[in-house]
PDB file of C-alpha atoms in Angstrom:
ATOM      1  CA  MET A 283      10.209  63.100-164.745  1.00 45.00           C
ATOM      2  CA  PRO A 284       9.596  59.890-162.044  1.00 47.00           C
ATOM      3  CA  PHE A 285      10.583  56.803-163.157  1.00 49.00           C
ATOM      4  CA  PRO A 286       7.379  55.238-164.892  1.00 60.00           C
ATOM      5  CA  ARG A 287       7.628  51.817-162.988  1.00 63.00           C
ATOM      6  CA  ARG A 288       7.472  54.123-159.676  1.00 61.00           C
ATOM      7  CA  VAL A 289       4.344  55.833-160.962  1.00 61.00           C
ATOM      8  CA  ALA A 290       2.455  52.624-162.209  1.00 62.00           C
ATOM      9  CA  LEU A 291       3.472  51.240-158.322  1.00 61.00           C
ATOM     10  CA  ARG A 292       2.220  54.348-156.668  1.00 64.00           C
ATOM     11  CA  SER A 293      -0.786  54.546-158.731  1.00 64.00           C
ATOM     12  CA  LEU A 294      -1.490  51.030-157.698  1.00 64.00           C
ATOM     13  CA  PHE A 295      -0.996  51.737-154.071  1.00 60.00           C
ATOM     14  CA  ALA A 296      -2.965  54.555-154.353  1.00 59.00           C
ATOM     15  CA  LEU A 297      -5.521  52.984-155.950  1.00 61.00           C
ATOM     16  CA  ALA A 298      -5.604  49.688-153.638  1.00 59.00           C
ATOM     17  CA  VAL A 299      -5.612  51.819-150.163  1.00 52.00           C
ATOM     18  CA  THR A 300      -8.731  53.849-151.725  1.00 55.00           C
ATOM     19  CA  ALA A 301     -10.450  50.405-152.129  1.00 58.00           C
ATOM     20  CA  ALA A 302      -9.689  49.334-148.737  1.00 53.00           C
ATOM     21  CA  THR A 303     -10.157  52.493-146.852  1.00 50.00           C
ATOM     22  CA  GLY A 304     -13.079  54.071-148.662  1.00 53.00           C
ATOM     23  CA  GLY A 305     -11.144  56.586-150.548  1.00 49.00           C
ATOM     24  CA  ALA A 306      -9.562  58.906-147.537  1.00 46.00           C
ATOM     25  CA  LEU A 307      -6.242  57.593-146.670  1.00 44.00           C
ATOM     26  CA  GLY A 308      -6.177  57.170-151.060  1.00 46.00           C
ATOM     27  CA  ARG A 309      -6.742  61.007-151.421  1.00 49.00           C
ATOM     28  CA  ILE A 310      -3.923  61.529-148.827  1.00 47.00           C
ATOM     29  CA  ALA A 311      -1.387  59.288-150.416  1.00 48.00           C
ATOM     30  CA  ALA A 312      -1.961  60.542-153.921  1.00 47.00           C
ATOM     31  CA  ARG A 313      -1.258  64.226-152.425  1.00 48.00           C
ATOM     32  CA  SER A 314       2.734  64.679-153.264  1.00 52.00           C
ATOM     33  CA  PRO A 315       4.846  66.946-155.514  1.00 41.00           C
ATOM     34  CA  GLU A 316       4.638  64.760-158.396  1.00 60.00           C
ATOM     35  CA  ALA A 317       0.769  64.019-157.943  1.00 73.00           C
ATOM     36  CA  ASP A 318      -0.736  61.460-160.673  1.00 77.00           C
ATOM     37  CA  PRO A 319      -2.137  63.792-163.519  1.00 78.00           C
ATOM     38  CA  HIS A 320      -4.864  61.031-164.386  1.00 87.00           C
ATOM     39  CA  LEU A 321      -5.634  60.122-160.742  1.00 93.00           C
ATOM     40  CA  PHE A 322      -9.507  60.332-159.429  1.00 95.00           C
ATOM     41  CA  ASP A 323     -11.793  57.981-157.556  1.00 95.00           C
ATOM     42  CA  GLU A 324     -15.625  59.140-157.460  1.00 96.00           C
ATOM     43  CA  MET A 325     -19.752  57.995-158.018  1.00 96.00           C
ATOM     44  CA  TYR A 326     -20.666  59.557-161.055  1.00 96.00           C
ATOM     45  CA  ALA A 327     -24.244  58.830-162.174  1.00 94.00           C
ATOM     46  CA  GLY A 328     -24.238  55.993-160.021  1.00 93.00           C
ATOM     47  CA  ARG A 329     -21.374  54.127-160.921  1.00 94.00           C
ATOM     48  CA  ARG A 330     -17.888  53.848-159.616  1.00 95.00           C
ATOM     49  CA  ILE A 331     -15.254  55.253-162.037  1.00 95.00           C
ATOM     50  CA  ARG A 332     -11.613  55.377-161.246  1.00 96.00           C
ATOM     51  CA  GLY A 333      -8.461  56.523-163.097  1.00 95.00           C
ATOM     52  CA  LEU A 334      -4.770  56.348-162.900  1.00 92.00           C
ATOM     53  CA  THR A 335      -1.906  56.089-164.814  1.00 90.00           C
ATOM     54  CA  GLY A 336      -0.753  53.186-166.512  1.00 86.00           C
ATOM     55  CA  PRO A 337       2.968  51.630-166.735  1.00 83.00           C
ATOM     56  CA  GLY A 338       3.316  53.911-170.391  1.00 85.00           C
ATOM     57  CA  GLY A 339       2.421  56.992-168.706  1.00 87.00           C
ATOM     58  CA  GLU A 340      -1.349  56.689-170.097  1.00 89.00           C
ATOM     59  CA  PRO A 341      -4.329  57.036-168.462  1.00 92.00           C
ATOM     60  CA  VAL A 342      -6.300  54.302-167.361  1.00 92.00           C
ATOM     61  CA  ALA A 343      -9.850  54.261-166.460  1.00 94.00           C
ATOM     62  CA  LEU A 344     -11.941  51.881-164.587  1.00 93.00           C
ATOM     63  CA  VAL A 345     -16.022  51.851-164.729  1.00 93.00           C
ATOM     64  CA  ASP A 346     -17.166  49.798-161.997  1.00 92.00           C
ATOM     65  CA  GLY A 347     -14.125  47.781-162.317  1.00 90.00           C
ATOM     66  CA  ARG A 348     -13.834  47.499-165.910  1.00 90.00           C
ATOM     67  CA  PRO A 349     -11.603  48.855-167.961  1.00 91.00           C
ATOM     68  CA  LEU A 350     -12.706  51.661-170.571  1.00 91.00           C
ATOM     69  CA  HIS A 351     -10.368  52.673-173.439  1.00 90.00           C
ATOM     70  CA  LEU A 352      -9.071  56.113-173.649  1.00 92.00           C
ATOM     71  CA  MET A 353      -7.630  57.777-176.588  1.00 92.00           C
ATOM     72  CA  ARG A 354      -6.206  60.695-176.827  1.00 92.00           C
ATOM     73  CA  CYS A 355      -6.925  63.470-179.464  1.00 93.00           C
ATOM     74  CA  ALA A 356      -4.844  65.552-182.077  1.00 91.00           C
ATOM     75  CA  ASP A 357      -6.267  68.732-180.295  1.00 92.00           C
ATOM     76  CA  GLY A 358      -5.061  67.599-176.957  1.00 93.00           C
ATOM     77  CA  GLY A 359      -8.236  66.362-175.362  1.00 94.00           C
ATOM     78  CA  TRP A 360      -9.532  62.691-174.978  1.00 95.00           C
ATOM     79  CA  VAL A 361     -12.047  60.706-176.109  1.00 94.00           C
ATOM     80  CA  SER A 362     -13.893  56.785-175.582  1.00 92.00           C
ATOM     81  CA  PRO A 363     -15.328  53.916-177.672  1.00 88.00           C
ATOM     82  CA  LEU A 364     -18.785  55.058-176.402  1.00 87.00           C
ATOM     83  CA  ASP A 365     -18.688  58.522-176.759  1.00 83.00           C
ATOM     84  CA  HIS A 366     -16.063  59.223-179.514  1.00 80.00           C
ATOM     85  CA  TYR A 367     -17.767  62.407-181.229  1.00 85.00           C
ATOM     86  CA  GLU A 368     -16.945  65.012-178.957  1.00 87.00           C
ATOM     87  CA  SER A 369     -13.414  65.734-177.409  1.00 93.00           C
ATOM     88  CA  CYS A 370     -13.002  66.043-173.667  1.00 95.00           C
ATOM     89  CA  PRO A 371     -10.366  68.064-171.723  1.00 95.00           C
ATOM     90  CA  THR A 372      -9.324  65.336-169.225  1.00 94.00           C
ATOM     91  CA  PRO A 373      -9.475  61.867-169.037  1.00 95.00           C
ATOM     92  CA  LEU A 374     -12.032  62.603-166.408  1.00 95.00           C
ATOM     93  CA  ALA A 375     -14.197  64.130-168.253  1.00 95.00           C
ATOM     94  CA  ALA A 376     -14.138  61.367-170.751  1.00 95.00           C
ATOM     95  CA  THR A 377     -14.907  58.752-168.503  1.00 94.00           C
ATOM     96  CA  ARG A 378     -18.008  60.745-167.329  1.00 95.00           C
ATOM     97  CA  ALA A 379     -18.830  61.238-170.765  1.00 94.00           C
ATOM     98  CA  ALA A 380     -18.655  57.706-171.538  1.00 93.00           C
ATOM     99  CA  VAL A 381     -20.990  56.608-168.303  1.00 93.00           C
ATOM    100  CA  ASP A 382     -23.345  59.138-169.633  1.00 93.00           C
ATOM    101  CA  ALA A 383     -23.254  57.312-173.370  1.00 91.00           C
ATOM    102  CA  ALA A 384     -24.113  53.947-171.333  1.00 89.00           C
ATOM    103  CA  GLY A 385     -26.706  54.998-169.378  1.00 87.00           C
ATOM    104  CA  SER A 386     -27.741  52.241-167.565  1.00 83.00           C
ATOM    105  CA  ALA A 387     -26.372  49.260-169.541  1.00 83.00           C
ATOM    106  CA  PRO A 388     -23.511  47.794-168.164  1.00 77.00           C
ATOM    107  CA  LEU A 389     -20.025  48.289-169.771  1.00 75.00           C
ATOM    108  CA  SER A 390     -18.961  45.251-172.174  1.00 70.00           C
ATOM    109  CA  ARG A 391     -16.485  43.550-171.564  1.00 67.00           C
ATOM    110  CA  TYR A 392     -15.138  44.641-175.043  1.00 61.00           C
ATOM    111  CA  ALA A 393     -14.882  48.167-173.920  1.00 61.00           C
ATOM    112  CA  ALA A 394     -11.325  48.001-172.977  1.00 62.00           C
ATOM    113  CA  GLY A 395     -10.429  47.338-176.567  1.00 59.00           C
ATOM    114  CA  HIS A 396     -11.011  49.757-179.495  1.00 50.00           C
ATOM    115  CA  GLY A 397     -14.799  49.859-180.123  1.00 44.00           C
ATOM    116  CA  LEU A 398     -17.494  49.119-178.160  1.00 42.00           C
ATOM    117  CA  HIS A 399     -18.699  45.550-179.179  1.00 43.00           C
ATOM    118  CA  SER A 400     -22.059  43.955-178.117  1.00 44.00           C
ATOM    119  CA  ASP A 401     -24.147  40.358-178.500  1.00 42.00           C
ATOM    120  CA  PRO A 402     -27.428  40.725-177.302  1.00 41.00           C
ATOM    121  CA  THR A 403     -27.705  37.004-177.249  1.00 41.00           C
ATOM    122  CA  GLY A 404     -25.202  36.586-174.713  1.00 46.00           C
ATOM    123  CA  GLY A 405     -22.811  34.951-177.269  1.00 48.00           C
ATOM    124  CA  ASN A 406     -18.896  35.209-178.186  1.00 47.00           C
ATOM    125  CA  PRO A 407     -19.174  37.347-181.704  1.00 47.00           C
ATOM    126  CA  ARG A 408     -15.259  37.407-181.876  1.00 48.00           C
ATOM    127  CA  GLY A 409     -14.106  34.268-180.361  1.00 46.00           C
ATOM    128  CA  VAL A 410     -12.122  36.443-177.852  1.00 47.00           C
ATOM    129  CA  HIS A 411     -11.891  34.909-174.191  1.00 46.00           C
ATOM    130  CA  ALA A 412     -11.764  37.106-171.249  1.00 44.00           C
TER     131      ALA A 412
END
């Protein structure tokens, strides 16, 4: 198994290259014998979804640049705070399910934590500063 820091740096490099080149070089850079199993970058339902492996080896998902918390299920699947009733087989599938559940609503800045919190007044209900 590769050193976790190396995996994280490779994932961040691939994400940066993808952003800078429109995706072509990022997909080439990601191809290797030790390809990142959580790496994806696509447009889905009008939103940009990206995935990479974080420092601890866990998947990191971004929807329109905002982090989306993914949780591992006992059955080996993945869920998010937006769609936590059905286990998805991969982080990509869980991210797509979250986009489907959100519809056209923007992802809350609290979606990176456990649970989805929204405040229709635009206030700060929990005193959390992002």
